[in-house]
mmCIF file of C-alpha atoms and ligand atoms in Angstrom:
data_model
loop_
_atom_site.group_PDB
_atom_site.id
_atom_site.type_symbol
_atom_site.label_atom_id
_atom_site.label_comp_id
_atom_site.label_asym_id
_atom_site.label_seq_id
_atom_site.Cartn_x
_atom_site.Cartn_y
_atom_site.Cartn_z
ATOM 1 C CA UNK A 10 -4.547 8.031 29.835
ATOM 2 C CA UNK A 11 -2.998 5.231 29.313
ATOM 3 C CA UNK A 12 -0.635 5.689 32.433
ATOM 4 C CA UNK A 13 -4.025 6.375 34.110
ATOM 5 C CA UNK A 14 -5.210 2.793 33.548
ATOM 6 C CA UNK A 15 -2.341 0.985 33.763
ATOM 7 C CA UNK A 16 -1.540 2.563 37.772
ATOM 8 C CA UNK A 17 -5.836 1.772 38.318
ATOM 9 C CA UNK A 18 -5.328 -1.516 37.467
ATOM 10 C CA UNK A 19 -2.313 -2.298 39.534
ATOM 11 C CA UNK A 20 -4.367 -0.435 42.573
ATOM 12 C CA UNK A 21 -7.035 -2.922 41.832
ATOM 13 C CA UNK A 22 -5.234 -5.743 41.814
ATOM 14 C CA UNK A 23 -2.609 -5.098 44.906
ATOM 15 C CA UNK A 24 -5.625 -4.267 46.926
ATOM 16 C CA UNK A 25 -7.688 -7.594 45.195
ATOM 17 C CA UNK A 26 -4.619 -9.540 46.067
ATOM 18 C CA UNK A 27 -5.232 -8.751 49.874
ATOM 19 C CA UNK A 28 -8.664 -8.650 50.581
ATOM 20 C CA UNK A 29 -9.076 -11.112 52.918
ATOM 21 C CA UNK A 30 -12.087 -13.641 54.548
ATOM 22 C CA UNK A 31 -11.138 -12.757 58.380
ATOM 23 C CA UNK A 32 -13.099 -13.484 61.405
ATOM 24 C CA UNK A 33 -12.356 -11.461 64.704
ATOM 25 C CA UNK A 34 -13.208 -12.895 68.183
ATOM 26 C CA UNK A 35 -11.794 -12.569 71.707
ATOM 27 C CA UNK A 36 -12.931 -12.913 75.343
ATOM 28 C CA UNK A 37 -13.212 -9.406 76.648
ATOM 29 C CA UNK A 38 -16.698 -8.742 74.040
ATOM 30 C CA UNK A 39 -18.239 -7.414 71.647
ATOM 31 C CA UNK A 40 -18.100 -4.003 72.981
ATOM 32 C CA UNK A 41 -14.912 -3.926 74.028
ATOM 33 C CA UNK A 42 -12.593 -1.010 72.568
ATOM 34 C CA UNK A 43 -9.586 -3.196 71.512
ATOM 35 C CA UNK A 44 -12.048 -5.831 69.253
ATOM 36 C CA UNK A 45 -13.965 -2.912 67.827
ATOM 37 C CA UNK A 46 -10.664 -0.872 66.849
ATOM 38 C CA UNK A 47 -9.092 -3.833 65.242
ATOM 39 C CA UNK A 48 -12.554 -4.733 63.124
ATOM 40 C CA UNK A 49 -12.398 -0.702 61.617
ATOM 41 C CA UNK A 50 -8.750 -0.919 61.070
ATOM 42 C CA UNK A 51 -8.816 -4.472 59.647
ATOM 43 C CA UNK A 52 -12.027 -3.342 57.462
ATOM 44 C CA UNK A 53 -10.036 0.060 56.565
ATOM 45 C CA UNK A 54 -7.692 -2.293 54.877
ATOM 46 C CA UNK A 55 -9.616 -3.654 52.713
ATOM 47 C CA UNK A 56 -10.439 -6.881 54.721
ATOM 48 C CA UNK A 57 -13.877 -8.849 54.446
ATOM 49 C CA UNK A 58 -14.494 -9.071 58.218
ATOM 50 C CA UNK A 59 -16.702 -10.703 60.963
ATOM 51 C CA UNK A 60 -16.475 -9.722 64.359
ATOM 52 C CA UNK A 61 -18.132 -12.642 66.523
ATOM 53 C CA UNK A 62 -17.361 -12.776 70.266
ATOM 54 C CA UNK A 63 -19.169 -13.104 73.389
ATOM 55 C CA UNK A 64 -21.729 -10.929 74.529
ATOM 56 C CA UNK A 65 -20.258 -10.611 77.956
ATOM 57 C CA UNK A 66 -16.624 -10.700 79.372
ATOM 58 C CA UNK A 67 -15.187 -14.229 79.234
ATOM 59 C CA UNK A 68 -11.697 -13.645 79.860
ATOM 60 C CA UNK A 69 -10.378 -16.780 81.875
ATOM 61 C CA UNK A 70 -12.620 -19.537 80.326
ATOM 62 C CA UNK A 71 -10.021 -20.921 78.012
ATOM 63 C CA UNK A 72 -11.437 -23.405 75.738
ATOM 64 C CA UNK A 73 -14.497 -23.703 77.369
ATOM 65 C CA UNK A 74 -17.626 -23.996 74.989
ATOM 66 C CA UNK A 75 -20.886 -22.929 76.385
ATOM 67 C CA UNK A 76 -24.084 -22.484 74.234
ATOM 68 C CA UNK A 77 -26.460 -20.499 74.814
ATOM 69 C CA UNK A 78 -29.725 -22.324 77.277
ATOM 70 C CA UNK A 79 -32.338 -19.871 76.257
ATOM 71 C CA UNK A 80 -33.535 -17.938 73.481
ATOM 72 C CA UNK A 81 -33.209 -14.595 75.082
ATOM 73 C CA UNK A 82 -30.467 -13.171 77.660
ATOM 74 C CA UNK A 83 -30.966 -13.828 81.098
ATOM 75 C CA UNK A 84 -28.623 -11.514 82.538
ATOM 76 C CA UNK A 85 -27.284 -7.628 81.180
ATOM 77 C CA UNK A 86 -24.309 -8.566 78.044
ATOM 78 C CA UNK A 87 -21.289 -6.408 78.842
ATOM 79 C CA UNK A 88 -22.343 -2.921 79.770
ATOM 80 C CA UNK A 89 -25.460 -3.717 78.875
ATOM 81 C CA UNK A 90 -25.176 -3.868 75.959
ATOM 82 C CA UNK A 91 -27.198 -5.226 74.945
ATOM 83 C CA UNK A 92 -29.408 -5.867 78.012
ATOM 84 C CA UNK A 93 -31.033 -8.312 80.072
ATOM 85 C CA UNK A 94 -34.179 -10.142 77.308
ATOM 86 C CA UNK A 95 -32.316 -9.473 74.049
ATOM 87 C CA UNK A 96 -32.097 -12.151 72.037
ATOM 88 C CA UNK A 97 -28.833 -14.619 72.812
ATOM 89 C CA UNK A 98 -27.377 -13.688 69.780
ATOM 90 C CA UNK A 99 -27.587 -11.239 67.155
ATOM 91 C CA UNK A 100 -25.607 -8.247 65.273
ATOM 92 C CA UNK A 101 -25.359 -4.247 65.526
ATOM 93 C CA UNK A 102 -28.665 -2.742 63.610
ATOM 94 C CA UNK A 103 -26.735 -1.056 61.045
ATOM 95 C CA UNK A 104 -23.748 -3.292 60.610
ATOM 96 C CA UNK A 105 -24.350 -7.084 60.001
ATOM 97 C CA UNK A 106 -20.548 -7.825 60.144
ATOM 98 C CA UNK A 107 -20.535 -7.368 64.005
ATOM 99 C CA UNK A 108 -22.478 -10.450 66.034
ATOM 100 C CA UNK A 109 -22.651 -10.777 69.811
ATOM 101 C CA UNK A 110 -23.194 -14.755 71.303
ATOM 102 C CA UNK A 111 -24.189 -15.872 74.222
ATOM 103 C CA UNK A 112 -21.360 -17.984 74.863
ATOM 104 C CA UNK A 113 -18.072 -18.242 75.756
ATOM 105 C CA UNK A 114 -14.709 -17.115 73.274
ATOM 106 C CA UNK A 115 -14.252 -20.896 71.680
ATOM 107 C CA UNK A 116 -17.826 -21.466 71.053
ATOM 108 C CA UNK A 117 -18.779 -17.715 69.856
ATOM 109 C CA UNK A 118 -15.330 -18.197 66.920
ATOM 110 C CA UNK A 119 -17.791 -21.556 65.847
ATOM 111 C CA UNK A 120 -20.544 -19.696 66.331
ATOM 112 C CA UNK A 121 -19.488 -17.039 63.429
ATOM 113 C CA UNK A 122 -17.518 -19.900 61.471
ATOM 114 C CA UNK A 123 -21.155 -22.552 61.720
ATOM 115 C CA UNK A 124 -23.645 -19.983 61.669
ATOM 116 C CA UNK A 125 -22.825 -16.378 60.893
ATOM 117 C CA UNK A 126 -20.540 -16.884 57.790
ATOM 118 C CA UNK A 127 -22.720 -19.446 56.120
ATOM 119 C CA UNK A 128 -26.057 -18.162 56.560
ATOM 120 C CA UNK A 129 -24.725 -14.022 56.548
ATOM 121 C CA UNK A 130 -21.844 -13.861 54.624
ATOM 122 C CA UNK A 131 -22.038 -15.413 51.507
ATOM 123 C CA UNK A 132 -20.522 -18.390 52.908
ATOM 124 C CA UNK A 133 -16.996 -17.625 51.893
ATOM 125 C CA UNK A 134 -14.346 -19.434 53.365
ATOM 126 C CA UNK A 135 -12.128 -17.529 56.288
ATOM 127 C CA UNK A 136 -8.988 -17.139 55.900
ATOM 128 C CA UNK A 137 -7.466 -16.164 58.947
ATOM 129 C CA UNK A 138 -8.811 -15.937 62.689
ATOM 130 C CA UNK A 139 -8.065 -13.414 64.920
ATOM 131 C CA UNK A 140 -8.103 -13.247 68.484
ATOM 132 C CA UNK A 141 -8.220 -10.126 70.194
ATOM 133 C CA UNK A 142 -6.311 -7.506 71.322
ATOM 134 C CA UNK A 143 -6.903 -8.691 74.072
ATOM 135 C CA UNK A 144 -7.163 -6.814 77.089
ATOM 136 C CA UNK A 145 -4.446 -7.717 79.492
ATOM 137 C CA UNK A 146 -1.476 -9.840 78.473
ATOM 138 C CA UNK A 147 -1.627 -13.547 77.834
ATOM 139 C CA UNK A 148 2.285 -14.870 78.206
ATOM 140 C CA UNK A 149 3.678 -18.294 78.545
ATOM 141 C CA UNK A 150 1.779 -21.677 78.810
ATOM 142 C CA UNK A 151 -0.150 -20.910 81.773
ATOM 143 C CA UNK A 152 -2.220 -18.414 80.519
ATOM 144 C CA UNK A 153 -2.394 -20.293 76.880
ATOM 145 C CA UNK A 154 -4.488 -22.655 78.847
ATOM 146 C CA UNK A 155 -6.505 -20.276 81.151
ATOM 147 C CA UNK A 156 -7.367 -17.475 78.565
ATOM 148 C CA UNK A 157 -10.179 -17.171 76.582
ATOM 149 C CA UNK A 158 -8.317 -15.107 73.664
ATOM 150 C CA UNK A 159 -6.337 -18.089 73.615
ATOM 151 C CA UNK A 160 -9.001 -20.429 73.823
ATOM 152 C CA UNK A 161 -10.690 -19.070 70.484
ATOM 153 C CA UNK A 162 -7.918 -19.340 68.598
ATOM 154 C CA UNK A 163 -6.807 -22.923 69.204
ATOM 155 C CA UNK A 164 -10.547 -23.832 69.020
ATOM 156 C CA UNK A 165 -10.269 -22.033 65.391
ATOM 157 C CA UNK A 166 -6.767 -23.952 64.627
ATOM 158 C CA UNK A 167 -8.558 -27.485 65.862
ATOM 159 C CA UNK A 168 -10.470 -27.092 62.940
ATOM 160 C CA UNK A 169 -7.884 -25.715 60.357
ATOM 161 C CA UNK A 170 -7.901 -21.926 60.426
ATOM 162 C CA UNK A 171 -4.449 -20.123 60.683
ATOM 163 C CA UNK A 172 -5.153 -18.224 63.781
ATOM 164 C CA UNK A 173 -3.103 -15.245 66.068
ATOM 165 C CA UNK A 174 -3.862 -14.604 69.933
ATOM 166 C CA UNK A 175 -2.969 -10.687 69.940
ATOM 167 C CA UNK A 176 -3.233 -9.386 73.759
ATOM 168 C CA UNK A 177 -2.338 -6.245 75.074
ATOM 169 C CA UNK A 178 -0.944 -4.092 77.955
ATOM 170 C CA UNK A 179 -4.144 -2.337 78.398
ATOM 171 C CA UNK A 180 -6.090 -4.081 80.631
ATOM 172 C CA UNK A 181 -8.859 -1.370 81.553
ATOM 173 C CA UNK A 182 -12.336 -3.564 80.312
ATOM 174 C CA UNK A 183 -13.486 -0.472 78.068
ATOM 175 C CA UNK A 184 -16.374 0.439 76.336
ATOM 176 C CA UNK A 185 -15.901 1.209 72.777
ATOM 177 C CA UNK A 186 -18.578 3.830 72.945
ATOM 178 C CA UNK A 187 -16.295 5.278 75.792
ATOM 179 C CA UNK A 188 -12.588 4.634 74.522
ATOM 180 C CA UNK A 189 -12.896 3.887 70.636
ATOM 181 C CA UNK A 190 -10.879 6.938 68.989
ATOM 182 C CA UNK A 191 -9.477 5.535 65.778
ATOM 183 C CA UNK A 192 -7.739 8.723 65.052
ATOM 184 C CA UNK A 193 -5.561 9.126 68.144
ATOM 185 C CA UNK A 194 -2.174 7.923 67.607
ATOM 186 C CA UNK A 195 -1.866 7.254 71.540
ATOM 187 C CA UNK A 196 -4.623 5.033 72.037
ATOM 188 C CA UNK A 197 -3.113 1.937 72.734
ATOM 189 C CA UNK A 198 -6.192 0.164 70.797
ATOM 190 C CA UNK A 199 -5.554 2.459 67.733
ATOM 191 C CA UNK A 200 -1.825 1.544 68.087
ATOM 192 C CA UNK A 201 -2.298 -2.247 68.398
ATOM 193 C CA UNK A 202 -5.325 -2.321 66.056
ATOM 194 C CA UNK A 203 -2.630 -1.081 63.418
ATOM 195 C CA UNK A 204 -0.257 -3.530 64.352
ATOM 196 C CA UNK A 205 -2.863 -6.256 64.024
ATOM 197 C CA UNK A 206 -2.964 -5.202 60.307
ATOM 198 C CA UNK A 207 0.146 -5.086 59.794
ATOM 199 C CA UNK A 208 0.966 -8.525 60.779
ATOM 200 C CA UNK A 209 -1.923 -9.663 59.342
ATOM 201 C CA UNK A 210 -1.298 -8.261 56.003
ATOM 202 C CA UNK A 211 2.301 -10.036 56.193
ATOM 203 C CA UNK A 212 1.086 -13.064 56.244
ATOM 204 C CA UNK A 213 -1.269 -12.548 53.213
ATOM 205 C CA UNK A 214 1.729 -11.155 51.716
ATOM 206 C CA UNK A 215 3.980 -14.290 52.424
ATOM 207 C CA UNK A 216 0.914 -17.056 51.836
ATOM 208 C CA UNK A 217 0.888 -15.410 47.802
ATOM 209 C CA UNK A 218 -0.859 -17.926 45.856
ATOM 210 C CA UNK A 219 -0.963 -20.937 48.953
ATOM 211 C CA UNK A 220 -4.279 -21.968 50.471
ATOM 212 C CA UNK A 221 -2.824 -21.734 53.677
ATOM 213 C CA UNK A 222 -1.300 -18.548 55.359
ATOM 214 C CA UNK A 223 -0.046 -20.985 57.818
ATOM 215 C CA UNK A 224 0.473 -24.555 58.301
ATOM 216 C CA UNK A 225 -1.926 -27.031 59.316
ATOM 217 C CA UNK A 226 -2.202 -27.471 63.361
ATOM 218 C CA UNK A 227 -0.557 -24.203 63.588
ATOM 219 C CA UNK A 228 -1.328 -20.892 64.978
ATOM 220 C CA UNK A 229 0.364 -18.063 66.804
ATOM 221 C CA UNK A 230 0.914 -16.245 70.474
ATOM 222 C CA UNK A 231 1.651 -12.185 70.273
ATOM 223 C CA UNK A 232 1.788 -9.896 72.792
ATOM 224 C CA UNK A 233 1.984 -6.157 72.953
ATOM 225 C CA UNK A 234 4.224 -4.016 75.475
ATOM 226 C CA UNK A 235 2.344 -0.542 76.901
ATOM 227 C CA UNK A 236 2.374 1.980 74.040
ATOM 228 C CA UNK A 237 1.119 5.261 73.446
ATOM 229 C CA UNK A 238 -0.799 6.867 76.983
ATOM 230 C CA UNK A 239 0.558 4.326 78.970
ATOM 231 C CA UNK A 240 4.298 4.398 77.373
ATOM 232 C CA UNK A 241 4.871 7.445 75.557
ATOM 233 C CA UNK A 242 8.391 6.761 74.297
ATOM 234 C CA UNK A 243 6.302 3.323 72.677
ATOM 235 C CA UNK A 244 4.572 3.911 70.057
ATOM 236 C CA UNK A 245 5.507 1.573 67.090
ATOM 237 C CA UNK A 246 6.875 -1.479 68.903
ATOM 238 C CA UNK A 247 9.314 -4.348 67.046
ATOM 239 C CA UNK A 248 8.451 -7.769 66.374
ATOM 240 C CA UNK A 249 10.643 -10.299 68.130
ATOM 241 C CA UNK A 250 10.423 -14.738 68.338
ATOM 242 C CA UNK A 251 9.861 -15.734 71.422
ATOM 243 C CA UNK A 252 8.708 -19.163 72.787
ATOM 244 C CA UNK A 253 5.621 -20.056 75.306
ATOM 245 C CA UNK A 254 8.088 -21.467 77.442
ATOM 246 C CA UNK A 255 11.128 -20.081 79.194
ATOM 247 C CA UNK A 256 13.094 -17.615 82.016
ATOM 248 C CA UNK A 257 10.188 -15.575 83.939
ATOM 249 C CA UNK A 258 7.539 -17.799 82.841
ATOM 250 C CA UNK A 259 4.656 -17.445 85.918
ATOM 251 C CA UNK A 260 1.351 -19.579 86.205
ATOM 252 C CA UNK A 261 -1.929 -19.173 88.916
ATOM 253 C CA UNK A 262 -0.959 -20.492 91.887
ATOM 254 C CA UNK A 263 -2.480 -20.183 95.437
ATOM 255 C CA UNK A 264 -1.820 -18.705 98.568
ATOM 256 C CA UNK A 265 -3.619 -19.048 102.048
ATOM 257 C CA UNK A 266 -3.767 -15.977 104.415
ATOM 258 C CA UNK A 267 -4.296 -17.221 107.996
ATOM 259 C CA UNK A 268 -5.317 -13.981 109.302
ATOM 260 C CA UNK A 269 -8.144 -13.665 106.877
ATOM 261 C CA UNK A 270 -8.773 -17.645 106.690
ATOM 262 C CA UNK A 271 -9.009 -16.947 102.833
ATOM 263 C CA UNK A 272 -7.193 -18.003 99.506
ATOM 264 C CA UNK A 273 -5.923 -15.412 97.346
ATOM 265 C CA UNK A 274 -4.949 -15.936 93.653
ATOM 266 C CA UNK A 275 -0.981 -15.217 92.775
ATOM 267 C CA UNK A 276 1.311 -16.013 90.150
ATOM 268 C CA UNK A 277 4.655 -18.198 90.690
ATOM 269 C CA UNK A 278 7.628 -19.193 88.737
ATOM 270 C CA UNK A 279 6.696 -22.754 88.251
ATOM 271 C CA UNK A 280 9.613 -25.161 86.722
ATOM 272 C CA UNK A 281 7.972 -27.049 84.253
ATOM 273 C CA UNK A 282 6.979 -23.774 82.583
ATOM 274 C CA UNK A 283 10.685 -23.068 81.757
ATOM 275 C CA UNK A 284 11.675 -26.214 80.469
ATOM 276 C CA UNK A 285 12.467 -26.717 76.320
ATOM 277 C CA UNK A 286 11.367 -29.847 74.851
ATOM 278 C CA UNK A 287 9.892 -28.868 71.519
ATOM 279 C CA UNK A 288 10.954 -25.720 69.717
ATOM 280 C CA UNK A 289 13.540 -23.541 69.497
ATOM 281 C CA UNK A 290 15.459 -23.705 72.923
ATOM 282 C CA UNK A 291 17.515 -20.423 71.818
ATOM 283 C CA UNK A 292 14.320 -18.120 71.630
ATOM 284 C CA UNK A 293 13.385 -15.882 74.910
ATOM 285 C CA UNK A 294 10.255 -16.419 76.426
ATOM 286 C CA UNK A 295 7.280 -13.960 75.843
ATOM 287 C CA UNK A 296 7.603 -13.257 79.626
ATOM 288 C CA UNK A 297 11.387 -12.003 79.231
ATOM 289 C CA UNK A 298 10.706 -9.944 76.175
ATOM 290 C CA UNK A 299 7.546 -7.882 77.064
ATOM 291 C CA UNK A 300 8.247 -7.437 80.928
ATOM 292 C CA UNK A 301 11.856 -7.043 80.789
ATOM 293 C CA UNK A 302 12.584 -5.182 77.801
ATOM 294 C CA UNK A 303 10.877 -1.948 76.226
ATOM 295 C CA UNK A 304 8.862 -1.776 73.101
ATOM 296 C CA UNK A 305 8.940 -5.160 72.005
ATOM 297 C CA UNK A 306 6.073 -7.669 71.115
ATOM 298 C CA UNK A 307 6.621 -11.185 71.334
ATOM 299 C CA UNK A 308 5.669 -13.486 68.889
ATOM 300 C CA UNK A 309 5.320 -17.244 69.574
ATOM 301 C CA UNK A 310 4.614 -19.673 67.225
ATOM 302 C CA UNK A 311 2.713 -23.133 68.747
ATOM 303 C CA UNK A 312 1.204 -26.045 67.363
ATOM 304 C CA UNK A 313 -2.042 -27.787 68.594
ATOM 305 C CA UNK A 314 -0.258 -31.375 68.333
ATOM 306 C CA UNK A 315 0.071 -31.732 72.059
ATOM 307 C CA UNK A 316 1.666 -35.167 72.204
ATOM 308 C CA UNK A 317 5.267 -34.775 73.817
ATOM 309 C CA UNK A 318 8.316 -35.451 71.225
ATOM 310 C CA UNK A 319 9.918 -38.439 70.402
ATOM 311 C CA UNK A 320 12.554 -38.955 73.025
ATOM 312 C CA UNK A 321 9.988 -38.408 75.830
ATOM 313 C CA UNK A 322 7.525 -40.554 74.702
ATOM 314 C CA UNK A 323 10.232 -43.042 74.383
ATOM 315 C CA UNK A 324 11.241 -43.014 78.048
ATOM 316 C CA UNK A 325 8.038 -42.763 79.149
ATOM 317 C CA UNK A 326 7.063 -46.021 77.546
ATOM 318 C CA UNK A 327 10.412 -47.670 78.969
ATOM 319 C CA UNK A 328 8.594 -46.693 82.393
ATOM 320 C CA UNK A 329 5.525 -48.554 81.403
ATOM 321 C CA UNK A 330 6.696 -51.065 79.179
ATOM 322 C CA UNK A 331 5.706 -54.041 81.497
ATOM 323 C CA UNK A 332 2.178 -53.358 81.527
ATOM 324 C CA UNK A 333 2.301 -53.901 77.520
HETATM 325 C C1 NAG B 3 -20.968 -23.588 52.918
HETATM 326 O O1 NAG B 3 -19.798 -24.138 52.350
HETATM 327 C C2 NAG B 3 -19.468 -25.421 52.842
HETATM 328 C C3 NAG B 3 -18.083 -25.821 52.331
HETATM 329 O O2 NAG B 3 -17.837 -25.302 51.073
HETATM 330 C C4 NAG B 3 -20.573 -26.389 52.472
HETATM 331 O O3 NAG B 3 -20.277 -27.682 52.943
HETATM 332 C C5 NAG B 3 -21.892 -25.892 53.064
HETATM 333 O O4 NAG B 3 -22.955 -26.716 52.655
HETATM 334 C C6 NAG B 3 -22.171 -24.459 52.657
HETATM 335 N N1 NAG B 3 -23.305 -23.971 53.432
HETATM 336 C C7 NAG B 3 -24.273 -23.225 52.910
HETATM 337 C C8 NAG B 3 -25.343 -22.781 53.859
HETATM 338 O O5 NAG B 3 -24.311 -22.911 51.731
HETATM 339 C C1 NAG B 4 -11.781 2.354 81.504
HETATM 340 O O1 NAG B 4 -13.022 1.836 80.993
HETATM 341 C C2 NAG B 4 -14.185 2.558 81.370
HETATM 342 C C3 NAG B 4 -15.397 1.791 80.792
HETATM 343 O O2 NAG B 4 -15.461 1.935 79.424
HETATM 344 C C4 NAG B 4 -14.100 3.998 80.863
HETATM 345 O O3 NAG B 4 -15.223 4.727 81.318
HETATM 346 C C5 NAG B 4 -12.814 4.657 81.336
HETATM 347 O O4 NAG B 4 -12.669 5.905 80.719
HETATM 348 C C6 NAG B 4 -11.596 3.785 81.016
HETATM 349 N N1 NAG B 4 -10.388 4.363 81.601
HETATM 350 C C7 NAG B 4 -9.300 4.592 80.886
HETATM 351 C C8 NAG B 4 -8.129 5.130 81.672
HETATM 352 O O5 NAG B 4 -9.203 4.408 79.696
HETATM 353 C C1 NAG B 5 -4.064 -11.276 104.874
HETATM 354 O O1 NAG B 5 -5.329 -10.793 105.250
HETATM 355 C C2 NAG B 5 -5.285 -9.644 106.085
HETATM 356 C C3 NAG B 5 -6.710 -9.363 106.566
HETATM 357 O O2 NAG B 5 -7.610 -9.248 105.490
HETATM 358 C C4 NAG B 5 -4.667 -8.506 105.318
HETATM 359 O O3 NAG B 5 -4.599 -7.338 106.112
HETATM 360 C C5 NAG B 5 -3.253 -8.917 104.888
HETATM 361 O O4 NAG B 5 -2.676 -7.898 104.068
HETATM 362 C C6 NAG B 5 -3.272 -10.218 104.138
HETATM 363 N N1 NAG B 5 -1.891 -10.680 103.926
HETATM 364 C C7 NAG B 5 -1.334 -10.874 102.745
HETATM 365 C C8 NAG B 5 0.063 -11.385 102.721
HETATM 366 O O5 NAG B 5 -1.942 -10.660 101.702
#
């Protein structure tokens, strides 16, 4: 008996120790698969959770921050669901831990931090964010501007949350009540849903008894390689550094087509993307590891301090040091 207690009570407090305050957003929506597999296998865990994200796909806005104009939805959410005269925001009928807004990624993340949390969940304080998985990948600089995944997360960091960008290789826009199967060990949702939790659960693990789980003005980049149905020899895939920056890095460019008198949007190797001035210069860049190697997810660690470092700020005042 005794023994009994003893192993309860060490259950009880491992599994105290790690239930976390976390609040889930991306850009794809609510309904997508990926956000919906994470928010079970998150919850599974043992996690407090909040899934807040935009009623409709918003993938591309970056940090935009839209509010809703009217009361009720002027246009069909994604898949309509819900559809066109629901109210702009609200939650699942029989799950108050899963809101929809009417807005974009960075504005529905302070939507559940300003609104949600306080007035629905007890007000505790959240202590992680998580973007995502996203679906499609979000490497290098250029996309941590463009994408909304993104966008949450350093809206969530502006205001001192620890927050992760997680995007995947599956970039079909799914309907959870089409693709959600949290049993199948090839769904890449299931698969990266688990690795969200894992990662996750490191950081708890590491933070111990600090506030923080990461530093202030801090957050992170990850992105997943094709696992399970889409790369069957893939289905537990490694953690490696990487940094935003680097060999392979691409951004949106432009092209014109004369015959068609039309623009089309393509990606280029652009060289400011590759250049190291902050960081660690010895790190590959998240476009090297996940489309050049197999299995691997890259992890970048940025800050939200944007100002360039010391030596370039220096030479760039040289230049304009006569106008001072
Ligand atoms: C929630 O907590 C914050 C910070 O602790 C506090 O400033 C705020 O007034 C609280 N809001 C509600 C609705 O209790
Ligand atoms: C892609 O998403 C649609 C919409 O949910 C779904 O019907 C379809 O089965 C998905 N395709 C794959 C290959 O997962
Ligand atoms: C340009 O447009 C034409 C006509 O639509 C199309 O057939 C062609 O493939 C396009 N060229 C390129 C390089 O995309």
């Amino acid at each position: 008996m005794q023994f009994l207690t003893t192993a309860a009570l060490v259950l009880l407090a491992s599994t105290t120790t790690l239930a976390k305050n976390i609040l889930l957003t991306n850009d794809d929506g609510w309904a997508a698969t990926n956000i919906r597999a994470t928010y079970y296998k998150l919850k599974d865990a043992g996690h407090n959770v909040f899934l807040v994200a935009p009623v409709s796909q918003r993938s591309g806005y970056g940090g935009k921050f839209d509010i809703p104009t009217s009361p009720t939805l002027q246009t069909n959410g994604e898949f309509s669901y819900p559809a066109a005269g629901a109210p702009s925001w609200g939650h699942e009928v029989d799950d108050d831990h899963i809101w929809y807004f009417n807005g974009t990624p960075a504005s529905s993340a302070v939507f559940g931090l300003n609104y949600v949390i306080p007035r629905y969940g007890d007000n505790v304080t959240v202590d992680i964010v998580v973007s995502g998985s996203n679906e499609g990948l979000n490497e290098g600089e250029s996309l941590f501007t463009i994408s909304g995944t993104i966008g949450a997360t350093y809206n969530s960091v502006f205001r001192g949350y620890p927050g992760v960008a997680f995007s995947g290789s599956n970039s079909n826009n799914s309907f959870f009540k089409d693709n959600l199967d949290l049993n199948d060990p090839k769904e890449p949702s299931t698969i990266y849903a688990n690795k969200v939790v894992e990662f996750v659960n490191q950081l708890f693990k590491s933070q111990g008894d600090n506030p923080r789980a990461l530093p202030l003005g801090v957050g992170l980049n990850v992105n997943f390689p094709p696992v399970g149905y889409q790369d069957e020899s893939c289905e537990d895939p490694k953690w490696v550094f990487t940094r935003l920056s680097g060999d392979f890095a691409t951004g949106a460019d432009l092209a014109y087509n004369e015959t068609s008198n039309s623009f089309e949007w393509v990606s280029s190797e652009l060289p400011a993307l590759k250049v190291c001035n902050n960081g660690d210069c010895s790190l590959p860049s998240e476009n090297y590891i996940v489309d050049k190697t197999k299995c691997q997810s890259s992890v970048s660690v940025f800050s939200v301090d944007f100002d360039a470092n010391l030596g370039l700020t220096s030479q760039t005042k040289d230049l304009l040091a006569p106008l001072f």
